Protein backbone atom coordinates (compact mmCIF):
# COMPACT_ATOMS: atom_id res chain seq x y z
CA UNK A 1 0.00 0.00 0.00
CA UNK A 2 2.79 2.44 0.93
CA UNK A 3 4.52 2.11 -2.43
CA UNK A 4 1.37 3.55 -4.11
CA UNK A 5 1.93 6.86 -2.29
CA UNK A 6 5.22 7.57 -4.04
CA UNK A 7 6.06 8.62 -7.57
CA UNK A 8 5.05 6.23 -10.34
CA UNK A 9 5.71 6.88 -14.01
CA UNK A 10 2.33 6.87 -15.78
CA UNK A 11 3.51 8.54 -18.99
CA UNK A 12 1.13 11.52 -18.64
CA UNK A 13 1.95 15.06 -19.75
CA UNK A 14 2.13 16.46 -16.22
CA UNK A 15 5.00 14.01 -15.54
CA UNK A 16 6.77 14.98 -18.77
CA UNK A 17 7.05 18.66 -17.98
CA UNK A 18 10.30 20.39 -17.05
CA UNK A 19 10.99 20.03 -13.32
CA UNK A 20 10.49 23.76 -12.74
CA UNK A 21 7.11 23.66 -14.49
CA UNK A 22 6.02 20.46 -12.78
CA UNK A 23 6.82 22.01 -9.41
CA UNK A 24 5.32 25.42 -10.24
CA UNK A 25 1.84 24.07 -10.96
CA UNK A 26 1.15 22.52 -7.51
CA UNK A 27 3.03 25.41 -5.88
CA UNK A 28 0.64 27.96 -7.45
CA UNK A 29 -2.38 25.87 -6.45
CA UNK A 30 -1.04 25.66 -2.90
CA UNK A 31 -0.41 29.42 -2.70
CA UNK A 32 -3.93 30.22 -3.94
CA UNK A 33 -5.50 27.74 -1.51
CA UNK A 34 -3.83 29.69 1.31
CA UNK A 35 -4.52 33.12 -0.23
CA UNK A 36 -8.29 32.81 -0.60
CA UNK A 37 -10.90 32.37 2.11
CA UNK A 38 -13.88 32.85 -0.20
CA UNK A 39 -15.86 29.56 -0.28
CA UNK A 40 -16.41 29.61 -4.06
CA UNK A 41 -12.73 30.22 -4.76
CA UNK A 42 -11.73 27.43 -2.34
CA UNK A 43 -14.26 25.06 -3.93
CA UNK A 44 -12.98 25.97 -7.39
CA UNK A 45 -9.36 25.32 -6.40
CA UNK A 46 -10.37 21.97 -4.93
CA UNK A 47 -12.20 20.97 -8.14
CA UNK A 48 -9.27 22.05 -10.33
CA UNK A 49 -6.82 20.11 -8.12
CA UNK A 50 -9.08 17.05 -8.26
CA UNK A 51 -9.25 17.34 -12.05
CA UNK A 52 -5.45 17.44 -12.22
CA UNK A 53 -5.18 14.36 -9.99
CA UNK A 54 -7.67 12.45 -12.16
CA UNK A 55 -5.92 13.37 -15.43
CA UNK A 56 -2.57 12.43 -13.83
CA UNK A 57 -4.02 8.96 -13.14
CA UNK A 58 -3.29 9.22 -9.42
CA UNK A 59 -6.70 8.14 -8.13
CA UNK A 60 -5.24 5.44 -5.86
CA UNK A 61 -3.02 7.99 -4.11
CA UNK A 62 -5.87 10.47 -3.86
CA UNK A 63 -8.13 7.88 -2.25
CA UNK A 64 -5.58 7.42 0.54
CA UNK A 65 -5.30 11.18 1.11
CA UNK A 66 -9.09 11.65 1.07
CA UNK A 67 -9.71 8.92 3.64
CA UNK A 68 -7.73 10.87 6.21
CA UNK A 69 -8.71 14.33 4.93
CA UNK A 70 -12.48 13.87 5.04
CA UNK A 71 -12.39 12.84 8.70
CA UNK A 72 -10.17 15.81 9.60
CA UNK A 73 -12.47 18.17 7.64
CA UNK A 74 -15.52 16.82 9.47
CA UNK A 75 -13.70 17.27 12.77
CA UNK A 76 -13.01 20.93 11.93
CA UNK A 77 -16.65 21.46 10.96
CA UNK A 78 -17.76 20.04 14.34
CA UNK A 79 -15.21 21.66 16.64
CA UNK A 80 -15.36 25.18 15.18
CA UNK A 81 -19.10 25.82 15.89
CA UNK A 82 -18.70 24.37 19.38
CA UNK A 83 -15.68 26.51 20.26
CA UNK A 84 -16.43 29.88 18.61
CA UNK A 85 -19.64 31.86 19.01
CA UNK A 86 -18.89 35.16 17.25
CA UNK A 87 -21.70 34.94 14.70
CA UNK A 88 -25.03 36.79 14.85
CA UNK A 89 -27.20 34.06 13.34
CA UNK A 90 -27.86 31.73 16.26
CA UNK A 91 -29.40 28.45 15.09
CA UNK A 92 -29.29 26.71 18.47
CA UNK A 93 -29.00 28.39 21.86
CA UNK A 94 -27.58 26.07 24.47
CA UNK A 95 -27.02 26.47 28.20
CA UNK A 96 -24.07 28.27 29.77
CA UNK A 97 -21.64 25.61 30.91
CA UNK A 98 -18.83 25.99 33.44
CA UNK A 99 -15.37 26.52 31.87
CA UNK A 100 -16.83 26.15 28.33
CA UNK A 101 -19.21 29.09 28.71
CA UNK A 102 -21.94 29.71 26.12
CA UNK A 103 -22.80 26.52 24.20
CA UNK A 104 -24.78 28.23 21.42
CA UNK A 105 -24.14 27.32 17.78
CA UNK A 106 -24.16 29.97 15.06
CA UNK A 107 -24.49 29.59 11.29
CA UNK A 108 -21.36 31.65 10.60
CA UNK A 109 -19.14 29.25 12.58
CA UNK A 110 -20.55 26.26 10.66
CA UNK A 111 -19.89 27.96 7.31
CA UNK A 112 -16.38 28.98 8.34
CA UNK A 113 -15.61 25.43 9.50
CA UNK A 114 -16.93 24.04 6.18
CA UNK A 115 -14.73 26.48 4.21
CA UNK A 116 -11.67 25.50 6.24
CA UNK A 117 -12.52 21.84 5.65
CA UNK A 118 -12.56 22.46 1.89
CA UNK A 119 -9.23 24.27 2.20
CA UNK A 120 -7.76 21.27 4.03
CA UNK A 121 -9.02 18.86 1.36
CA UNK A 122 -7.62 21.16 -1.34
CA UNK A 123 -4.18 21.22 0.28
CA UNK A 124 -4.12 17.43 0.70
CA UNK A 125 -5.17 17.02 -2.94
CA UNK A 126 -2.40 19.40 -4.05
CA UNK A 127 0.18 17.43 -2.04
CA UNK A 128 -1.12 14.26 -3.69
CA UNK A 129 -0.75 15.93 -7.10
CA UNK A 130 2.83 17.01 -6.29
CA UNK A 131 3.75 13.48 -5.21
CA UNK A 132 2.27 12.10 -8.44
CA UNK A 133 3.83 14.48 -11.00
CA UNK A 134 7.11 15.77 -9.51
CA UNK A 135 9.95 13.28 -9.90
CA UNK A 136 12.04 13.58 -6.70
CA UNK A 137 15.40 12.94 -8.40
CA UNK A 138 14.75 15.41 -11.23
CA UNK A 139 13.56 18.00 -8.72
CA UNK A 140 16.65 17.61 -6.53
CA UNK A 141 18.90 17.74 -9.59
CA UNK A 142 17.91 21.41 -9.88
CA UNK A 143 19.99 22.06 -6.76
CA UNK A 144 22.94 19.87 -7.78
CA UNK A 145 24.76 22.79 -9.41
CA UNK A 146 25.36 24.72 -6.16
CA UNK A 147 24.62 22.16 -3.39
CA UNK A 148 25.27 18.76 -4.91
CA UNK A 149 26.29 17.07 -1.65
CA UNK A 150 23.13 18.22 0.13
CA UNK A 151 21.03 17.28 -2.93
CA UNK A 152 22.60 13.82 -2.92
CA UNK A 153 21.84 13.29 0.78
CA UNK A 154 18.23 14.45 0.36
CA UNK A 155 17.83 12.31 -2.77
CA UNK A 156 19.05 9.20 -0.93
CA UNK A 157 16.80 10.00 2.04
CA UNK A 158 13.69 10.48 -0.12
CA UNK A 159 14.32 7.18 -1.90
CA UNK A 160 14.82 5.28 1.35
CA UNK A 161 11.16 4.99 2.37
CA UNK A 162 9.77 3.94 -1.06
CA UNK A 163 12.59 1.40 -1.47
CA UNK A 164 11.98 0.02 2.04
CA UNK A 165 8.22 -0.25 1.33
CA UNK A 166 8.87 -2.20 -1.88
CA UNK A 167 11.36 -4.54 -0.18
CA UNK A 168 8.95 -5.09 2.70
CA UNK A 169 6.12 -6.01 0.31
CA UNK A 170 8.39 -8.44 -1.57
CA UNK A 171 9.59 -10.08 1.65
CA UNK A 172 6.03 -10.45 2.90
CA UNK A 173 4.91 -12.18 -0.32
CA UNK A 174 8.00 -14.41 -0.31
CA UNK A 175 7.34 -15.61 3.24
CA UNK A 176 3.65 -16.16 2.47
CA UNK A 177 4.64 -18.35 -0.48
CA UNK A 178 6.75 -20.40 1.92
CA UNK A 179 3.71 -21.03 4.09
CA UNK A 180 3.98 -18.28 6.68
CA UNK A 181 0.50 -17.24 7.86
CA UNK A 182 0.62 -13.88 9.64
CA UNK A 183 -2.90 -14.27 11.06
CA UNK A 184 -2.35 -17.67 12.68
CA UNK A 185 -1.07 -18.19 16.21
CA UNK A 186 -1.08 -16.10 19.34
CA UNK A 187 0.38 -12.61 19.71
CA UNK A 188 3.90 -13.85 20.50
CA UNK A 189 3.99 -16.13 17.45
CA UNK A 190 2.70 -13.38 15.14
CA UNK A 191 5.28 -10.91 16.45
CA UNK A 192 7.98 -13.49 15.75
CA UNK A 193 6.76 -13.83 12.14
CA UNK A 194 6.81 -10.07 11.67
CA UNK A 195 10.33 -9.92 13.12
CA UNK A 196 11.47 -12.09 10.20
CA UNK A 197 10.34 -9.28 7.90
CA UNK A 198 12.55 -6.80 9.78
CA UNK A 199 15.56 -9.12 9.44
CA UNK A 200 15.03 -9.39 5.69
CA UNK A 201 14.49 -5.62 5.42
CA UNK A 202 17.75 -4.93 7.30
CA UNK A 203 19.75 -7.28 5.06
CA UNK A 204 18.27 -5.87 1.83
CA UNK A 205 18.92 -2.29 3.05
CA UNK A 206 22.57 -3.08 3.73
CA UNK A 207 22.93 -4.69 0.30
CA UNK A 208 21.28 -1.65 -1.30
CA UNK A 209 23.64 0.73 0.52
CA UNK A 210 26.65 -1.33 -0.65
CA UNK A 211 25.45 -1.25 -4.27
CA UNK A 212 24.91 2.51 -4.08
CA UNK A 213 28.42 3.03 -2.68
CA UNK A 214 29.92 0.85 -5.45
CA UNK A 215 28.02 2.81 -8.11
CA UNK A 216 29.27 6.12 -6.68
CA UNK A 217 32.84 4.85 -6.56
CA UNK A 218 32.60 3.55 -10.15
CA UNK A 219 31.50 7.04 -11.23
CA UNK A 220 34.46 8.61 -9.35
CA UNK A 221 32.24 10.55 -6.98
CA UNK A 222 34.26 13.07 -4.96
CA UNK A 223 37.51 12.48 -6.87
CA UNK A 224 37.61 15.93 -8.48
CA UNK A 225 35.55 18.69 -10.09
CA UNK A 226 32.11 17.54 -11.18
CA UNK A 227 30.86 17.54 -14.71
CA UNK A 228 27.17 18.12 -15.34
CA UNK A 229 24.85 16.92 -18.06
CA UNK A 230 21.25 18.10 -18.14
CA UNK A 231 18.83 16.33 -20.46
CA UNK A 232 15.70 18.28 -19.56
CA UNK A 233 14.45 20.54 -22.35
CA UNK A 234 12.05 23.45 -22.38
CA UNK A 235 9.16 22.60 -24.67
CA UNK A 236 5.97 24.47 -25.72
CA UNK A 237 4.03 22.52 -23.08
CA UNK A 238 6.22 24.10 -20.37
CA UNK A 239 5.67 27.60 -21.70
CA UNK A 240 1.89 27.06 -21.90
CA UNK A 241 1.64 25.68 -18.38
CA UNK A 242 3.93 28.32 -16.88
CA UNK A 243 2.04 31.11 -18.66
CA UNK A 244 -1.31 29.82 -17.38
CA UNK A 245 0.08 29.57 -13.82
CA UNK A 246 1.48 33.12 -13.98
CA UNK A 247 -1.81 34.49 -15.36
CA UNK A 248 -3.79 32.70 -12.64
CA UNK A 249 -1.44 34.11 -10.00
CA UNK A 250 -1.62 37.65 -11.43
CA UNK A 251 -5.44 37.66 -11.64
CA UNK A 252 -5.65 36.21 -8.13
CA UNK A 253 -3.53 38.98 -6.63
CA UNK A 254 -5.56 41.56 -8.59
CA UNK A 255 -8.86 40.13 -7.29
CA UNK A 256 -7.48 40.04 -3.76
CA UNK A 257 -6.08 43.57 -3.93
CA UNK A 258 -9.38 44.97 -5.23
CA UNK A 259 -11.43 43.05 -2.69
CA UNK A 260 -13.33 41.10 -5.38
CA UNK A 261 -12.35 37.76 -3.79
CA UNK A 262 -12.94 38.74 -0.16
CA UNK A 263 -15.62 37.16 1.97
CA UNK A 264 -16.68 37.93 5.54
CA UNK A 265 -17.80 35.10 7.78
CA UNK A 266 -18.14 37.12 11.01
CA UNK A 267 -20.12 38.67 12.53
CA UNK A 268 -22.55 37.90 9.67
CA UNK A 269 -22.15 36.08 6.35
CA UNK A 270 -21.32 38.44 3.51
CA UNK A 271 -22.38 38.41 -0.15
CA UNK A 272 -20.93 35.57 -2.22
CA UNK A 273 -20.30 37.93 -5.13
CA UNK A 274 -19.28 41.30 -3.62
CA UNK A 275 -18.70 42.85 -7.07
CA UNK A 276 -19.97 42.17 -10.63
CA UNK A 277 -16.39 41.35 -11.64
CA UNK A 278 -16.05 38.60 -9.03
CA UNK A 279 -17.54 35.72 -11.12
CA UNK A 280 -15.61 36.84 -14.19
CA UNK A 281 -12.31 36.82 -12.31
CA UNK A 282 -13.16 33.49 -10.71
CA UNK A 283 -13.81 31.98 -14.15
CA UNK A 284 -10.55 33.39 -15.59
CA UNK A 285 -8.49 32.08 -12.65
CA UNK A 286 -10.03 28.60 -12.75
CA UNK A 287 -9.70 28.40 -16.55
CA UNK A 288 -5.99 29.19 -16.33
CA UNK A 289 -5.50 26.70 -13.50
CA UNK A 290 -7.34 23.99 -15.45
CA UNK A 291 -5.31 24.49 -18.65
CA UNK A 292 -2.48 22.01 -17.69
CA UNK A 293 -5.10 19.34 -16.96
CA UNK A 294 -6.86 19.98 -20.27
CA UNK A 295 -3.53 19.79 -22.11
CA UNK A 296 -2.84 16.55 -20.25
CA UNK A 297 -6.18 15.15 -21.41
CA UNK A 298 -5.62 16.25 -25.02
CA UNK A 299 -2.01 15.03 -25.02
CA UNK A 300 -3.18 11.46 -24.53
CA UNK A 301 -6.02 11.55 -27.06
CA UNK A 302 -4.79 13.82 -29.86
CA UNK A 303 -1.53 12.76 -31.61
CA UNK A 304 -1.38 16.10 -33.47
CA UNK A 305 -1.47 18.09 -30.23
CA UNK A 306 1.09 15.73 -28.71
CA UNK A 307 3.48 16.28 -31.60
CA UNK A 308 3.16 20.06 -31.34
CA UNK A 309 3.70 20.52 -27.62
PDB file of N, CA and C in Angstrom, residues 33 41 93 128 249 277:
ATOM      1  N   UNK A  33      -4.652  28.348  -2.552  1.00  0.00           N
ATOM      2  CA  UNK A  33      -5.497  27.737  -1.510  1.00  0.00           C
ATOM      3  C   UNK A  33      -5.298  28.433  -0.165  1.00  0.00           C
ATOM      4  N   UNK A  41     -14.115  30.337  -4.281  1.00  0.00           N
ATOM      5  CA  UNK A  41     -12.733  30.225  -4.763  1.00  0.00           C
ATOM      6  C   UNK A  41     -12.082  28.947  -4.217  1.00  0.00           C
ATOM      7  N   UNK A  93     -29.507  27.722  20.653  1.00  0.00           N
ATOM      8  CA  UNK A  93     -29.002  28.388  21.861  1.00  0.00           C
ATOM      9  C   UNK A  93     -28.954  27.382  22.999  1.00  0.00           C
ATOM     10  N   UNK A 128      -1.006  15.510  -2.932  1.00  0.00           N
ATOM     11  CA  UNK A 128      -1.121  14.260  -3.688  1.00  0.00           C
ATOM     12  C   UNK A 128      -0.688  14.482  -5.135  1.00  0.00           C
ATOM     13  N   UNK A 249      -1.998  33.447 -11.178  1.00  0.00           N
ATOM     14  CA  UNK A 249      -1.444  34.111 -10.005  1.00  0.00           C
ATOM     15  C   UNK A 249      -1.674  35.625 -10.075  1.00  0.00           C
ATOM     16  N   UNK A 277     -17.579  41.964 -11.025  1.00  0.00           N
ATOM     17  CA  UNK A 277     -16.391  41.352 -11.643  1.00  0.00           C
ATOM     18  C   UNK A 277     -15.954  40.066 -10.954  1.00  0.00           C
TER      19      UNK A 277
END
